[in-house]
Short mmCIF file of C-alpha atoms in Angstrom, two decimals:
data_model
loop_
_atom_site.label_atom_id
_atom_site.label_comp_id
_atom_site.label_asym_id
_atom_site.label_seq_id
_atom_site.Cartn_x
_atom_site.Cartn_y
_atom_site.Cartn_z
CA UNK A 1 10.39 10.12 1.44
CA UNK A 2 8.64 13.21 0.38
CA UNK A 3 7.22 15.39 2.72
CA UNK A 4 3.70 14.70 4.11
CA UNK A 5 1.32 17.64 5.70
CA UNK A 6 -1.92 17.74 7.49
CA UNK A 7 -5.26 18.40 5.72
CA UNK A 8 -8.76 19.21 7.60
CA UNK A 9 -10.30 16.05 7.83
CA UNK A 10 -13.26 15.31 5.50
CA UNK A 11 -14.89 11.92 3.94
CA UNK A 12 -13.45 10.80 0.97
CA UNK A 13 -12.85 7.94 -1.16
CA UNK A 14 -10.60 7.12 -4.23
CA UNK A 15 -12.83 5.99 -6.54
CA UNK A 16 -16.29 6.93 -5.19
CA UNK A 17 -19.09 5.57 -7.46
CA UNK A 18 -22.19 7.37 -8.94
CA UNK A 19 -25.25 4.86 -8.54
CA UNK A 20 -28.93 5.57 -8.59
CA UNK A 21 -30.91 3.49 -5.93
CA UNK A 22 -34.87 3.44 -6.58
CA UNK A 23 -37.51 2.82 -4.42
CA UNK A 24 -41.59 2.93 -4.51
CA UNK A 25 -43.33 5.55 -2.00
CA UNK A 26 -46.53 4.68 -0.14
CA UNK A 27 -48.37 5.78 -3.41
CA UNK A 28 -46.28 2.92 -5.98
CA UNK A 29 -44.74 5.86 -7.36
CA UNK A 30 -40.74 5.45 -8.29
CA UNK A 31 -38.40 7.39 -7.23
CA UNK A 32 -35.03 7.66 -7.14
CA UNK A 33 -31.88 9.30 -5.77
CA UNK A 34 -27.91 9.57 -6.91
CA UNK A 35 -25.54 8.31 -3.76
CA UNK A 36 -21.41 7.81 -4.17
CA UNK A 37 -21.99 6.58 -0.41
CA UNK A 38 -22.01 2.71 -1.63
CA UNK A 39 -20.19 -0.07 -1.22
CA UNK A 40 -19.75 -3.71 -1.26
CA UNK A 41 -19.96 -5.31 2.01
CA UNK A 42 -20.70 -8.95 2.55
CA UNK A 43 -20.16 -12.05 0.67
CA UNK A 44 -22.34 -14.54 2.14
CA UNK A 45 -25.31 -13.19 1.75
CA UNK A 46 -24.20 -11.10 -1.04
CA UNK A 47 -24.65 -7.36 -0.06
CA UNK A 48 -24.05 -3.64 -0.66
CA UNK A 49 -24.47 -1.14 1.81
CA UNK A 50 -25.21 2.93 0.82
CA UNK A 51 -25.32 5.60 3.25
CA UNK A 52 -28.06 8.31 2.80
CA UNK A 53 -28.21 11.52 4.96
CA UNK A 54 -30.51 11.09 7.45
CA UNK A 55 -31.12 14.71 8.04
CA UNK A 56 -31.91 15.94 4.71
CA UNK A 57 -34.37 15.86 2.43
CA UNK A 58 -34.67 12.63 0.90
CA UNK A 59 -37.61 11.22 -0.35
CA UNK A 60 -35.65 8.03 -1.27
CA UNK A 61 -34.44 7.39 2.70
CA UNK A 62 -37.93 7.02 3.70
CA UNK A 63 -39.09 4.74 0.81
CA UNK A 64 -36.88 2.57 1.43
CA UNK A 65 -37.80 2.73 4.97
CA UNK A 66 -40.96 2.02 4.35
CA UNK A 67 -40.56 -0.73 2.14
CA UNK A 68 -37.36 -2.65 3.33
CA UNK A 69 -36.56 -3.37 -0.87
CA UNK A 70 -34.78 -1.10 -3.57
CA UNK A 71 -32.85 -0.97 -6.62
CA UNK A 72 -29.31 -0.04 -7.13
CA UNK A 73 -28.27 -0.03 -10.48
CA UNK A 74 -25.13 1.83 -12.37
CA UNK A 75 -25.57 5.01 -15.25
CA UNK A 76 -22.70 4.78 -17.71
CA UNK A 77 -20.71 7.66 -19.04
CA UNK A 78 -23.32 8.72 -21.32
CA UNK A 79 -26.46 9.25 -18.70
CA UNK A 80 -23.82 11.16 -16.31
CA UNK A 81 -26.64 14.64 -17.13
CA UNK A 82 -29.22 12.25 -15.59
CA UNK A 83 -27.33 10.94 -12.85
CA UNK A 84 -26.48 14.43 -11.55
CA UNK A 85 -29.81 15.81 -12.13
CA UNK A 86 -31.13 12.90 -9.86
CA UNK A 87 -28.62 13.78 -6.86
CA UNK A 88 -29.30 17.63 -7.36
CA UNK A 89 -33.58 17.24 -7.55
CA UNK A 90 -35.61 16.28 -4.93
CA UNK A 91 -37.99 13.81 -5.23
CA UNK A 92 -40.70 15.84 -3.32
CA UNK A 93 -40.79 18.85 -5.55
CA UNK A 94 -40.29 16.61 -9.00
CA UNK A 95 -41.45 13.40 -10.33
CA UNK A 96 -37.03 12.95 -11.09
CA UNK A 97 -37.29 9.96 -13.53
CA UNK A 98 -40.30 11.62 -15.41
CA UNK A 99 -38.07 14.87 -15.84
CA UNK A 100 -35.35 12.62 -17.35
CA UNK A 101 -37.56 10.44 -19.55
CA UNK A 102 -36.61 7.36 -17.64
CA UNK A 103 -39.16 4.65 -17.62
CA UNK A 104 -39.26 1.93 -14.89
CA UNK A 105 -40.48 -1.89 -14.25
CA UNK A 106 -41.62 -3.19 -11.13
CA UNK A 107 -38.90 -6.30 -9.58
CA UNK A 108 -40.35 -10.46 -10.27
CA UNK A 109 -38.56 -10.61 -6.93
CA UNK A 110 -38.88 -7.23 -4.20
CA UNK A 111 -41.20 -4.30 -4.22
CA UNK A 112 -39.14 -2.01 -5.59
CA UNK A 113 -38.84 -0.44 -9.79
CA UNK A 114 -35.60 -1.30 -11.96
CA UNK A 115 -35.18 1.89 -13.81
CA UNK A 116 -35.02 0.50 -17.47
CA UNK A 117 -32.84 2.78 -18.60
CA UNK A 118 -29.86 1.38 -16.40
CA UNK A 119 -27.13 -1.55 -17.69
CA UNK A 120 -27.52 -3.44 -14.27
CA UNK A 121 -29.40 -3.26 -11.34
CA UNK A 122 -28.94 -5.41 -8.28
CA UNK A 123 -32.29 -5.74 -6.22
CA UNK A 124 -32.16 -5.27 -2.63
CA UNK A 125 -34.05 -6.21 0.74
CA UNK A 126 -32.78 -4.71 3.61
CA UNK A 127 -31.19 -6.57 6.13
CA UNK A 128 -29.79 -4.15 8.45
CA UNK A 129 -30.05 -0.29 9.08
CA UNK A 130 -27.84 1.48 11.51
CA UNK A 131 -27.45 5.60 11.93
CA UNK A 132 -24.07 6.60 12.05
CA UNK A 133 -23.29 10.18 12.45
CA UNK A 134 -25.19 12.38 9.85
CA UNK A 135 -26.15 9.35 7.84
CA UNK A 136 -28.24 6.12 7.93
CA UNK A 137 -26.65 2.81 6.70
CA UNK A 138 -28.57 0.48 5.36
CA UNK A 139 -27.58 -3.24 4.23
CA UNK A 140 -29.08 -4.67 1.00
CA UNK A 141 -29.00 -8.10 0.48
CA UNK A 142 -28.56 -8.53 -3.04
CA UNK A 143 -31.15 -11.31 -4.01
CA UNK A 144 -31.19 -10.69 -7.77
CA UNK A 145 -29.28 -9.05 -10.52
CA UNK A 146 -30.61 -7.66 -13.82
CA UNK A 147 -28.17 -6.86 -16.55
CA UNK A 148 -28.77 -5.50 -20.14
CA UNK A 149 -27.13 -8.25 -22.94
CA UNK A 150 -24.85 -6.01 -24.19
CA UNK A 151 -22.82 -5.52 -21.04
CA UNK A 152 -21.81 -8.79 -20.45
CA UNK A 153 -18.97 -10.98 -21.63
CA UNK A 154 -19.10 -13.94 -23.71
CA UNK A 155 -19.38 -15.81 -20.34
CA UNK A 156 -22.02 -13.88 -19.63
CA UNK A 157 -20.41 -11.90 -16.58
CA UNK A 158 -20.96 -7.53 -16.58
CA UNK A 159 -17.96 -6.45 -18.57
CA UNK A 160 -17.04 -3.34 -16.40
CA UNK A 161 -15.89 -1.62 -19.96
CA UNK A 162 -19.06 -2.52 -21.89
CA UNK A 163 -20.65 -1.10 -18.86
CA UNK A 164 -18.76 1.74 -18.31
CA UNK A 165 -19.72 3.12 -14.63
CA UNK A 166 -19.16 6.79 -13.54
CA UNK A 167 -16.44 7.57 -11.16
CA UNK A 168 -17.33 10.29 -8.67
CA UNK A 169 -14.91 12.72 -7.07
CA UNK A 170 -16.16 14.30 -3.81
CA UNK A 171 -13.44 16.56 -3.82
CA UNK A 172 -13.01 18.48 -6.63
CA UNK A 173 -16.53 17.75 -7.94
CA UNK A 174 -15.95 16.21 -11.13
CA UNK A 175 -17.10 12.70 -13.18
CA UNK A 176 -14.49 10.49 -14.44
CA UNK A 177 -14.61 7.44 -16.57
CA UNK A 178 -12.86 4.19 -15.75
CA UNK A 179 -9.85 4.20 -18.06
CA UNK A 180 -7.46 1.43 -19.21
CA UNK A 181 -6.39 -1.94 -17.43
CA UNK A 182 -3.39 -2.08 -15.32
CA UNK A 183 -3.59 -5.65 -13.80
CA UNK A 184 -5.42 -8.15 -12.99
CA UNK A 185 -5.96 -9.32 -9.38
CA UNK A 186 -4.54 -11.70 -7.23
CA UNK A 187 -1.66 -12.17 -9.84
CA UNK A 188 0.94 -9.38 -10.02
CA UNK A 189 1.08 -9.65 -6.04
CA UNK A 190 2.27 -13.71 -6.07
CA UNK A 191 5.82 -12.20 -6.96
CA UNK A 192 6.11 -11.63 -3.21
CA UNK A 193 4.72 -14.74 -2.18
CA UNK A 194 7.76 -16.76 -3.34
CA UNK B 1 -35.61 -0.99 -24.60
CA UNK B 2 -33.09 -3.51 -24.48
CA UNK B 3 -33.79 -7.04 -23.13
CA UNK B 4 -32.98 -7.63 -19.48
CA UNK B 5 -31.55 -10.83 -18.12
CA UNK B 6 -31.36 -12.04 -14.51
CA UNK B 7 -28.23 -13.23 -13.32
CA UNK B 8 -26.98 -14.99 -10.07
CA UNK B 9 -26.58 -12.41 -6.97
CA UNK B 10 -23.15 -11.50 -5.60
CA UNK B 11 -21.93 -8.25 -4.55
CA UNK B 12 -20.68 -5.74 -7.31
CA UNK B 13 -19.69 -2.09 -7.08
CA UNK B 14 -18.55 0.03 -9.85
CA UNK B 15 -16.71 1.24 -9.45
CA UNK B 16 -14.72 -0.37 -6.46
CA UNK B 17 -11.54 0.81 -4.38
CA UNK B 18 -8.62 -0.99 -3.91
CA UNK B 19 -7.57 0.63 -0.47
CA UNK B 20 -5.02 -0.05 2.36
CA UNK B 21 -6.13 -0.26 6.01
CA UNK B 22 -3.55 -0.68 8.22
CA UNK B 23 -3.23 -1.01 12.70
CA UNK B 24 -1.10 -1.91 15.15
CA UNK B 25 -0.62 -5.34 16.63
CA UNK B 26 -0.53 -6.11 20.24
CA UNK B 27 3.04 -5.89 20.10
CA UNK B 28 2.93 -2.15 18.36
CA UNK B 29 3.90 -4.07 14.70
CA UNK B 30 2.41 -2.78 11.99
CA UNK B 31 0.00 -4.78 9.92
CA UNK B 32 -1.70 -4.00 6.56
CA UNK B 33 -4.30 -5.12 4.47
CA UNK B 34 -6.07 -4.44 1.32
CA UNK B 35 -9.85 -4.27 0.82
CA UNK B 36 -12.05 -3.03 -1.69
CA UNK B 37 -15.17 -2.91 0.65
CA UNK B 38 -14.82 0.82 1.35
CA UNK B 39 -17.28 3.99 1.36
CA UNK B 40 -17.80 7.54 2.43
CA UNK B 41 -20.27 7.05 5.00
CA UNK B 42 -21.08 10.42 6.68
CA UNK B 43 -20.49 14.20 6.34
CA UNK B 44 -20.42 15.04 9.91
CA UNK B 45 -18.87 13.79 11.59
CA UNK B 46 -16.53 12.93 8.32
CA UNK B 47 -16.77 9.29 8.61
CA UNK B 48 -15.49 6.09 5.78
CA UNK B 49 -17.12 2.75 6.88
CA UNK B 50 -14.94 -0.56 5.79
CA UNK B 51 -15.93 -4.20 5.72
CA UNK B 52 -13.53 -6.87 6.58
CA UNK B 53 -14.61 -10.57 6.29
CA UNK B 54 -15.52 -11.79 9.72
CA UNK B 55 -14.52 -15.36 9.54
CA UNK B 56 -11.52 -15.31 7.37
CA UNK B 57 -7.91 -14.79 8.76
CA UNK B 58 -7.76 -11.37 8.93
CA UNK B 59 -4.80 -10.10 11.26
CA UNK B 60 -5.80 -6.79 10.60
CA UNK B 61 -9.44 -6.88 11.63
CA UNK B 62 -8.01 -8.42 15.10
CA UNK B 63 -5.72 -5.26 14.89
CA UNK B 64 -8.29 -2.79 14.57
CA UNK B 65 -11.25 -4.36 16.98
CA UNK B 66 -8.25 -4.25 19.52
CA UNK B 67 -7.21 -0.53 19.21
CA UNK B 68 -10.29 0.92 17.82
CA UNK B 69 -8.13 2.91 15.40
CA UNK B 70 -6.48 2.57 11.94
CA UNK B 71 -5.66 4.40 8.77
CA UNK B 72 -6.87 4.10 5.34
CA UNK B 73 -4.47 4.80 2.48
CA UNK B 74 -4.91 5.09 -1.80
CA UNK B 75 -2.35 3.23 -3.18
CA UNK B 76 -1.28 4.67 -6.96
CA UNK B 77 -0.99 2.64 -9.53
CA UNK B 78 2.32 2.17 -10.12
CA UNK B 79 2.01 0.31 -6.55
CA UNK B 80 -0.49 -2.54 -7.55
CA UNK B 81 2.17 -5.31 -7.08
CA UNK B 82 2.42 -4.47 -3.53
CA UNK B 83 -1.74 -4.10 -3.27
CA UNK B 84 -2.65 -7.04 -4.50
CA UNK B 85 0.20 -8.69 -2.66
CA UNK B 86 -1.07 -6.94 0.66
CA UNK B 87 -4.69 -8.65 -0.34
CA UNK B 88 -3.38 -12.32 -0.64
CA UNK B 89 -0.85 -13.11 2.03
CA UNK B 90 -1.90 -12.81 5.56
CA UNK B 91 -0.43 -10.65 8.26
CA UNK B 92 -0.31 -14.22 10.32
CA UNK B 93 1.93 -15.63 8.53
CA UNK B 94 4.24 -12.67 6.87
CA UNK B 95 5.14 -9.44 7.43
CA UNK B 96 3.86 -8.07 4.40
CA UNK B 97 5.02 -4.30 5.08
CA UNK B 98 8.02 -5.53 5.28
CA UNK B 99 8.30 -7.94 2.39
CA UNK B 100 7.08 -4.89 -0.37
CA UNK B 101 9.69 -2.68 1.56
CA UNK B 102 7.09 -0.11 2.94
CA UNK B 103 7.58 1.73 5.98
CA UNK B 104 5.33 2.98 8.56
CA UNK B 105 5.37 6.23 10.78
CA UNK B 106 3.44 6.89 14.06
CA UNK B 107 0.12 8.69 13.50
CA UNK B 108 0.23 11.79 15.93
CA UNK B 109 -3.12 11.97 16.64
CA UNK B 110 -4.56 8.13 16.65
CA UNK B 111 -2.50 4.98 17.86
CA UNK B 112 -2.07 3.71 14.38
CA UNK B 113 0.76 3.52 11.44
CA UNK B 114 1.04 5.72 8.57
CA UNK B 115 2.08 3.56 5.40
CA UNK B 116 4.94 6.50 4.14
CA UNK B 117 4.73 5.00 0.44
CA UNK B 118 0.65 5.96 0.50
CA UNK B 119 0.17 9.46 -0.78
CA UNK B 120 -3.13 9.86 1.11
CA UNK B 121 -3.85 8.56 4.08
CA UNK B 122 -6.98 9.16 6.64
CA UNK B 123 -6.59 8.34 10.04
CA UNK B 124 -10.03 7.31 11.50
CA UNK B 125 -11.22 6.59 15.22
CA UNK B 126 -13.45 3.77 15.25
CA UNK B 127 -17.18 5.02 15.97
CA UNK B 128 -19.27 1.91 15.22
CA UNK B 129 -19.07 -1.97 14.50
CA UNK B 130 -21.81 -4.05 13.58
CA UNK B 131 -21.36 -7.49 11.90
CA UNK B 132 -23.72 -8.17 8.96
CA UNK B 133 -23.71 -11.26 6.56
CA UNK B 134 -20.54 -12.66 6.83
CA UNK B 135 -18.53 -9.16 7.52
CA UNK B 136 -17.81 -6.52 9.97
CA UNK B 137 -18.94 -3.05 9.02
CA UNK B 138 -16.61 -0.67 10.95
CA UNK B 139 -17.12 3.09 10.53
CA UNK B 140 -14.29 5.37 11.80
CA UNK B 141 -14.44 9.12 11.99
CA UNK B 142 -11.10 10.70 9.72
CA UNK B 143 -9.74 12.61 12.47
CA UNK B 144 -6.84 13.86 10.54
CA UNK B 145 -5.76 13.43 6.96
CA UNK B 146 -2.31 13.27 5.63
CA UNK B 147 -1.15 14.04 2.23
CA UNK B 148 2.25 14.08 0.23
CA UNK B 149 2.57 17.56 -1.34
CA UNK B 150 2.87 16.09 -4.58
CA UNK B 151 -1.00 14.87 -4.93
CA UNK B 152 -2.29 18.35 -3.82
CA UNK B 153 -3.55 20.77 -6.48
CA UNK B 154 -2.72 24.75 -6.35
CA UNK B 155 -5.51 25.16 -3.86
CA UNK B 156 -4.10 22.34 -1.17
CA UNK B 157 -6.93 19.82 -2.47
CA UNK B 158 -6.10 16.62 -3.64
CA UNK B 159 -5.95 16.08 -7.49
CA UNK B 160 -7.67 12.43 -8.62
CA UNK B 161 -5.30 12.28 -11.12
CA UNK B 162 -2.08 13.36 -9.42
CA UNK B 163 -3.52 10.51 -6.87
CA UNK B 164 -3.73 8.34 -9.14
CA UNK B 165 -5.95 5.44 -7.56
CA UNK B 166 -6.49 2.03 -8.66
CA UNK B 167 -10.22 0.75 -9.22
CA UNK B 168 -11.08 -2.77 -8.60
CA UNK B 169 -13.38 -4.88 -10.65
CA UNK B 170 -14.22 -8.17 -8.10
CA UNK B 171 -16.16 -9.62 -11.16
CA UNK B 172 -13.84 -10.44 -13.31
CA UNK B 173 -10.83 -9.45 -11.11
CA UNK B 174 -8.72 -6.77 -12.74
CA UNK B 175 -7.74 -3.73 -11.92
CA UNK B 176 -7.85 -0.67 -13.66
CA UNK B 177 -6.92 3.11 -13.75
CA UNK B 178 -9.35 6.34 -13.56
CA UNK B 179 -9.69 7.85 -16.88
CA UNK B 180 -10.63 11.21 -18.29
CA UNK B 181 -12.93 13.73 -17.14
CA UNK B 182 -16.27 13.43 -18.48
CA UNK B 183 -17.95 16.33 -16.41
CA UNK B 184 -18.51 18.70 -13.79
CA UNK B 185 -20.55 17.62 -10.71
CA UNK B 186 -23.31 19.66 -9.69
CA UNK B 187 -23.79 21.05 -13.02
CA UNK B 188 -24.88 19.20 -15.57
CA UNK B 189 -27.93 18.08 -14.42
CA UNK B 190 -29.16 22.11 -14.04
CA UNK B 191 -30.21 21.63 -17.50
CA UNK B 192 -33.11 19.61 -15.95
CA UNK B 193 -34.17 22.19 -13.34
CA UNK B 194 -35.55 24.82 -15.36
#
């Protein structure tokens, strides 16, 4: 057993993502923000949860706020120069999406945009919001999911290589791309069941 | 612009964890499971938030609402077998520590087991529980973090790629590894500010 020391304690997560949520203000204007505070989180309903701090200064907390419905969607490798600008800007001092040449289409379904530009975006009415320390968490319910063609498979299900998602690494600060295939789930681990 | 199709909602992340929590029993045994509902949640207090699935038969969940504390490891992936294993069987029925041949030591500082086979693992105090959809959101606050020397770079930070941690597609259920760097954080996107 190698040897195991203490480290000062910090958030982290191996792999964080890089998503863009989006959101109108009280004007219809889009706007958008970079979070790797997102996750999964409930089945039935379907939902994802992302964390935004509370305390700073994001335009994109109180839009969705206000309207109770955004966007999440997921940049690819190649738009990693927009994704970071978009978690480094604020939306107060820049029209962000403007700045990037991204272009964006109001939701059939929730008053929110889908920034065109992204593979897939899931669209999201909040169903819960709870602050917990320096950040509020807030519960999407996923009630629609638009996805470019090209990323999906023959069965029509996102290809996670034809959409190639950004890993983010809080630690050292760097982008990473998803690399090969090890597994797949719920099969290697049977070998145990016997 | 490429065309956009709507598809039927579920959760997706990308990219998604495949992570260890693991607690104590009532009778001090430890129990493990693996999820890949995980996030950074909050800065500060440093805080990950975790979902389990409310209604299914999750020993560990019992575990953790009884003790209030549990660590969160990154399994590698050269240890997939035993993840996905530690995802499928339940803690009811097996003792699935024991079946892959892991071992557990005492936390110090939380009443909780460290998995010794994890190279990272946080060791959280739970802070808040709410129950949303069909899952429990629990945040704890990483009140310590332990790390073999191995996965630390020259500067006692942990290296993603000495790490080494497995990302989870729950669409069409594989498993992959990180890849390369694609970029800095923080830095690209200065281009924009100017």
């Amino acid at each position: 057993m190698s040897e195991k020391i203490s480290i000062k304690p910090r958030a982290m997560m191996y792999p964080a993502p890089a998503i863009i949520v989006s959101a109108y203000d009280e004007n219809k204007k889009a706007d958008a923000c970079t979070l790797a505070f997102a996750t999964m989180c409930s089945h039935k309903p379907p939902c994802v949860m992302i964390a935004i701090n509370t305390t700073a200064k994001r335009k994109t907390l109180k839009d969705i706020l206000l309207n109770k419905e955004f966007t999440l969607g997921f940049p690819n490798t190649q738009q990693v120069t927009e994704t970071d600008y978009i978690g480094i800007a604020s939306g107060y001092d820049k029209d962000k999406l403007e700045k990037v040449s991204w272009t964006t289409t109001e939701s059939s379904n929730i008053n929110a945009p889908i920034i065109n530009e992204l593979k897939v975006s899931l669209e999201c009415r909040v169903i819960n919001i709870v602050e917990v320390g320096s950040h509020t968490q807030i519960t999407g319910e996923v009630v629609n999911i638009v996805a470019d063609k090209e990323v999906l498979d023959d069965d029509g299900r996102i290809s996670l290589k034809k959409l190639n998602p950004i890993v983010y690494d809080d630690v050292l600060y760097d982008y990473f791309e998803v690399g090969e295939k090890i597994d797949d789930a719920f099969k290697p681990g049977l070998k145990y069941m016997k």
